[in-house]
Amino acid sequence: AQTVTQSQPEMSVQEAETVTLSCTYDTSESDYYLFWYKQPPSRQMILVIRQEAYKQQNATENRFSVNFQKAAKSFSLKISDSQLGDAAMYFCAYRRYNNNDMRFGAGTRLTVKP
Amino acid sequence: DVKVTQSSRYLVKRTGEKVFLECVQDMDHENMFWYRQDPGLGLRLIYFSYDVKMKEKGDIPEGYSVSREKKERFSLILESASTNQTSMYLCASSLTSSPEQPQHFGDGTRLSIL
């Protein structure tokens, strides 16, 4: 079974600084997708960024980027120029290519200090 | 924008009651999902449905059932609620089974079983 591990239960960052959230996963598959979701206090999960395993280029969405290391099975999220609105729980998730089942990590709570 | 609506934001029920959690999506999505979210465990899939009247078990289906009589509505049923089912429940939907299609989440129902 695939598992997703987020080793940092909590992280904090100063406003305008950069922070990196870690995620590792375990799989024997070669085709899959990886995701970062954000859950603010309002509770609605929002997709932040997505990475296809077959793409070597790291995905980027504005201030959010990933460092995808397929061989190491690592998928970290970098948030640049952190803003107060970035404060949330962040979940890393894995999805096999031909499967509806998505596996989530335990989450990292990010605090942004003004 | 996709709208996934969960009928209750907070719900308090008693042990042994039959509990219904309702979820409606307004974008004609094929797939719908029910997750349970617990601290330190992330999100775990209870059931999902890929078509009307079709369902598949996720990781933790015990004690739960689901119903999908109409495409837009996916209900989670706790046949006889127990205190260990106190949790946050998240509904999600996706347009198709393609992994390129993100899952869209509702705001969650925080369920307490007394």
XYZ file of C-alpha atoms in Angstrom:
228
model
C 0.000 0.000 0.000
C 1.129 3.486 -0.712
C 1.882 5.695 2.256
C 2.565 9.374 2.513
C 4.667 10.807 5.317
C 4.844 14.403 6.428
C 7.492 14.541 9.116
C 6.795 18.104 10.275
C 3.565 18.361 12.296
C 4.083 22.128 12.668
C 6.125 24.788 10.940
C 6.326 28.532 11.283
C 7.640 31.229 9.002
C 8.060 34.972 9.169
C 5.925 36.959 6.776
C 7.733 37.545 3.458
C 10.187 34.717 4.146
C 10.419 31.330 2.441
C 9.423 28.016 3.976
C 9.688 24.433 2.768
C 7.319 21.670 3.803
C 8.526 18.090 3.484
C 6.739 15.046 2.110
C 7.926 11.562 1.320
C 5.942 8.694 -0.087
C 6.275 5.014 -0.651
C 5.235 3.354 -3.890
C 6.294 0.728 -6.373
C 4.420 2.426 -9.197
C 6.097 4.458 -11.911
C 3.064 6.495 -12.983
C 1.316 8.576 -10.383
C 0.367 12.076 -9.337
C 1.343 14.070 -6.297
C -0.584 16.950 -4.799
C -0.366 19.597 -2.142
C -3.656 20.692 -0.620
C -4.202 23.603 1.739
C -6.865 23.608 4.450
C -7.336 27.059 6.012
C -9.354 27.597 9.198
C -12.451 27.829 7.014
C -11.882 24.081 6.521
C -12.327 23.845 2.774
C -9.487 21.915 1.169
C -7.966 23.790 -1.736
C -5.621 22.337 -4.335
C -2.330 24.233 -4.250
C -0.191 22.409 -6.778
C 0.026 19.150 -8.689
C 2.931 17.150 -10.112
C 2.817 14.323 -12.633
C 5.488 11.728 -11.901
C 6.479 11.378 -15.525
C 7.379 15.061 -15.737
C 10.888 15.897 -14.661
C 10.210 19.604 -14.457
C 9.073 20.791 -11.061
C 5.588 22.311 -10.963
C 5.188 25.984 -10.075
C 2.112 28.035 -9.232
C 2.957 31.648 -8.490
C 4.640 31.677 -5.050
C 4.308 27.915 -4.663
C 6.771 25.458 -6.145
C 7.747 21.878 -5.553
C 10.986 19.968 -5.424
C 10.128 16.568 -6.847
C 12.823 13.939 -6.401
C 11.386 10.758 -7.920
C 14.247 8.442 -7.023
C 14.192 9.635 -3.421
C 10.358 9.610 -3.389
C 10.353 13.110 -2.045
C 7.926 15.912 -2.846
C 8.520 19.101 -0.885
C 6.539 22.334 -1.160
C 8.277 25.683 -1.142
C 6.290 28.807 -0.332
C 8.081 32.017 -1.235
C 7.250 35.474 0.087
C 4.954 33.963 2.731
C 1.735 35.833 3.439
C -0.565 35.776 6.443
C -3.180 34.069 4.283
C -0.852 31.124 3.769
C -1.450 30.020 7.366
C -3.205 26.661 7.127
C -2.844 22.910 7.345
C -1.015 21.566 4.321
C -1.564 18.030 3.146
C 0.581 16.099 0.735
C -1.293 13.494 -1.299
C -0.464 10.671 -3.684
C -2.654 9.178 -6.365
C -1.880 6.207 -8.557
C -2.384 6.880 -12.230
C -5.336 4.595 -12.898
C -6.899 4.629 -9.494
C -9.411 6.901 -7.789
C -7.879 6.320 -4.392
C -5.885 9.274 -3.087
C -3.588 8.856 -0.079
C -2.977 11.777 2.232
C -0.236 12.536 4.698
C -0.991 13.549 8.281
C -0.576 17.235 7.483
C 1.703 20.114 8.489
C 0.284 23.107 10.295
C 1.919 26.278 8.992
C 1.904 29.434 11.069
C 2.866 32.744 9.489
C 4.195 35.370 11.893
C 3.698 39.063 11.079
C -16.584 27.385 -9.730
C -17.392 23.917 -8.485
C -19.569 23.912 -5.422
C -19.595 20.941 -3.065
C -22.117 21.445 -0.306
C -22.305 19.425 2.866
C -25.651 19.703 4.614
C -24.339 20.338 8.126
C -21.256 22.088 9.416
C -21.685 20.712 12.931
C -23.727 17.732 14.055
C -24.237 16.126 17.454
C -25.806 12.686 17.721
C -26.142 9.951 20.300
C -24.620 6.482 20.379
C -26.710 3.985 18.463
C -28.481 6.559 16.292
C -28.589 6.211 12.530
C -26.832 9.255 11.102
C -27.029 10.664 7.584
C -24.415 13.046 6.176
C -25.429 14.604 2.890
C -23.254 15.978 0.121
C -24.331 17.681 -3.095
C -22.221 18.881 -6.020
C -23.447 21.152 -8.753
C -21.048 20.416 -11.616
C -22.231 17.038 -12.960
C -19.141 15.304 -11.594
C -18.907 11.548 -12.047
C -16.946 10.768 -8.919
C -17.766 11.519 -5.340
C -15.847 10.679 -2.178
C -16.259 10.563 1.568
C -13.210 11.054 3.779
C -12.698 11.094 7.479
C -10.151 13.557 8.898
C -8.519 12.930 12.286
C -5.555 14.763 13.872
C -2.272 13.061 13.104
C -3.895 10.740 10.579
C -4.708 13.075 7.735
C -7.607 12.138 5.489
C -8.702 8.548 5.093
C -11.071 7.390 2.386
C -14.273 5.759 3.597
C -16.135 5.165 0.327
C -16.239 6.574 -3.152
C -18.681 6.395 -6.031
C -17.864 6.588 -9.728
C -21.445 6.574 -10.997
C -25.017 6.528 -9.817
C -25.701 3.471 -7.656
C -22.026 2.461 -7.933
C -19.732 2.483 -4.933
C -16.421 1.151 -3.780
C -14.939 0.735 -0.350
C -12.025 2.848 0.711
C -9.612 2.231 3.552
C -12.039 2.397 6.472
C -15.574 1.392 5.395
C -16.460 -0.496 8.571
C -19.457 1.007 10.327
C -20.404 3.118 7.310
C -22.515 2.760 4.204
C -23.218 5.114 1.319
C -25.987 5.893 -1.113
C -25.878 7.538 -4.504
C -29.339 7.564 -6.048
C -28.739 10.724 -8.064
C -25.558 11.893 -9.704
C -25.313 15.094 -7.713
C -25.899 13.614 -4.260
C -23.752 11.256 -2.203
C -24.843 10.303 1.283
C -22.769 8.790 4.063
C -24.685 6.686 6.570
C -23.579 5.652 10.030
C -25.819 2.668 10.657
C -25.416 2.724 14.443
C -23.234 5.615 15.534
C -20.451 4.969 18.012
C -18.191 7.363 19.905
C -15.160 6.350 17.813
C -16.919 7.835 14.801
C -16.606 11.313 16.267
C -14.581 13.077 13.600
C -14.496 15.582 10.768
C -16.080 14.248 7.580
C -15.154 15.680 4.207
C -16.977 15.123 0.944
C -15.240 15.618 -2.396
C -16.046 15.287 -6.066
C -14.112 15.107 -9.323
C -15.248 15.453 -12.906
C -13.903 12.103 -14.083
C -11.565 9.361 -12.917
C -8.683 10.949 -14.770
C -5.927 11.818 -12.285
C -5.601 15.164 -14.013
C -8.966 16.092 -12.606
C -8.583 17.515 -9.103
C -10.881 16.658 -6.254
C -13.044 19.516 -5.023
C -13.922 19.484 -1.363
C -16.824 20.642 0.751
C -16.427 22.562 3.996
C -16.652 19.459 6.158
C -19.049 18.244 8.825
C -17.740 18.046 12.355
C -19.674 15.142 13.873
C -19.773 14.428 17.589
C -21.228 11.190 18.897
C -22.162 11.349 22.571
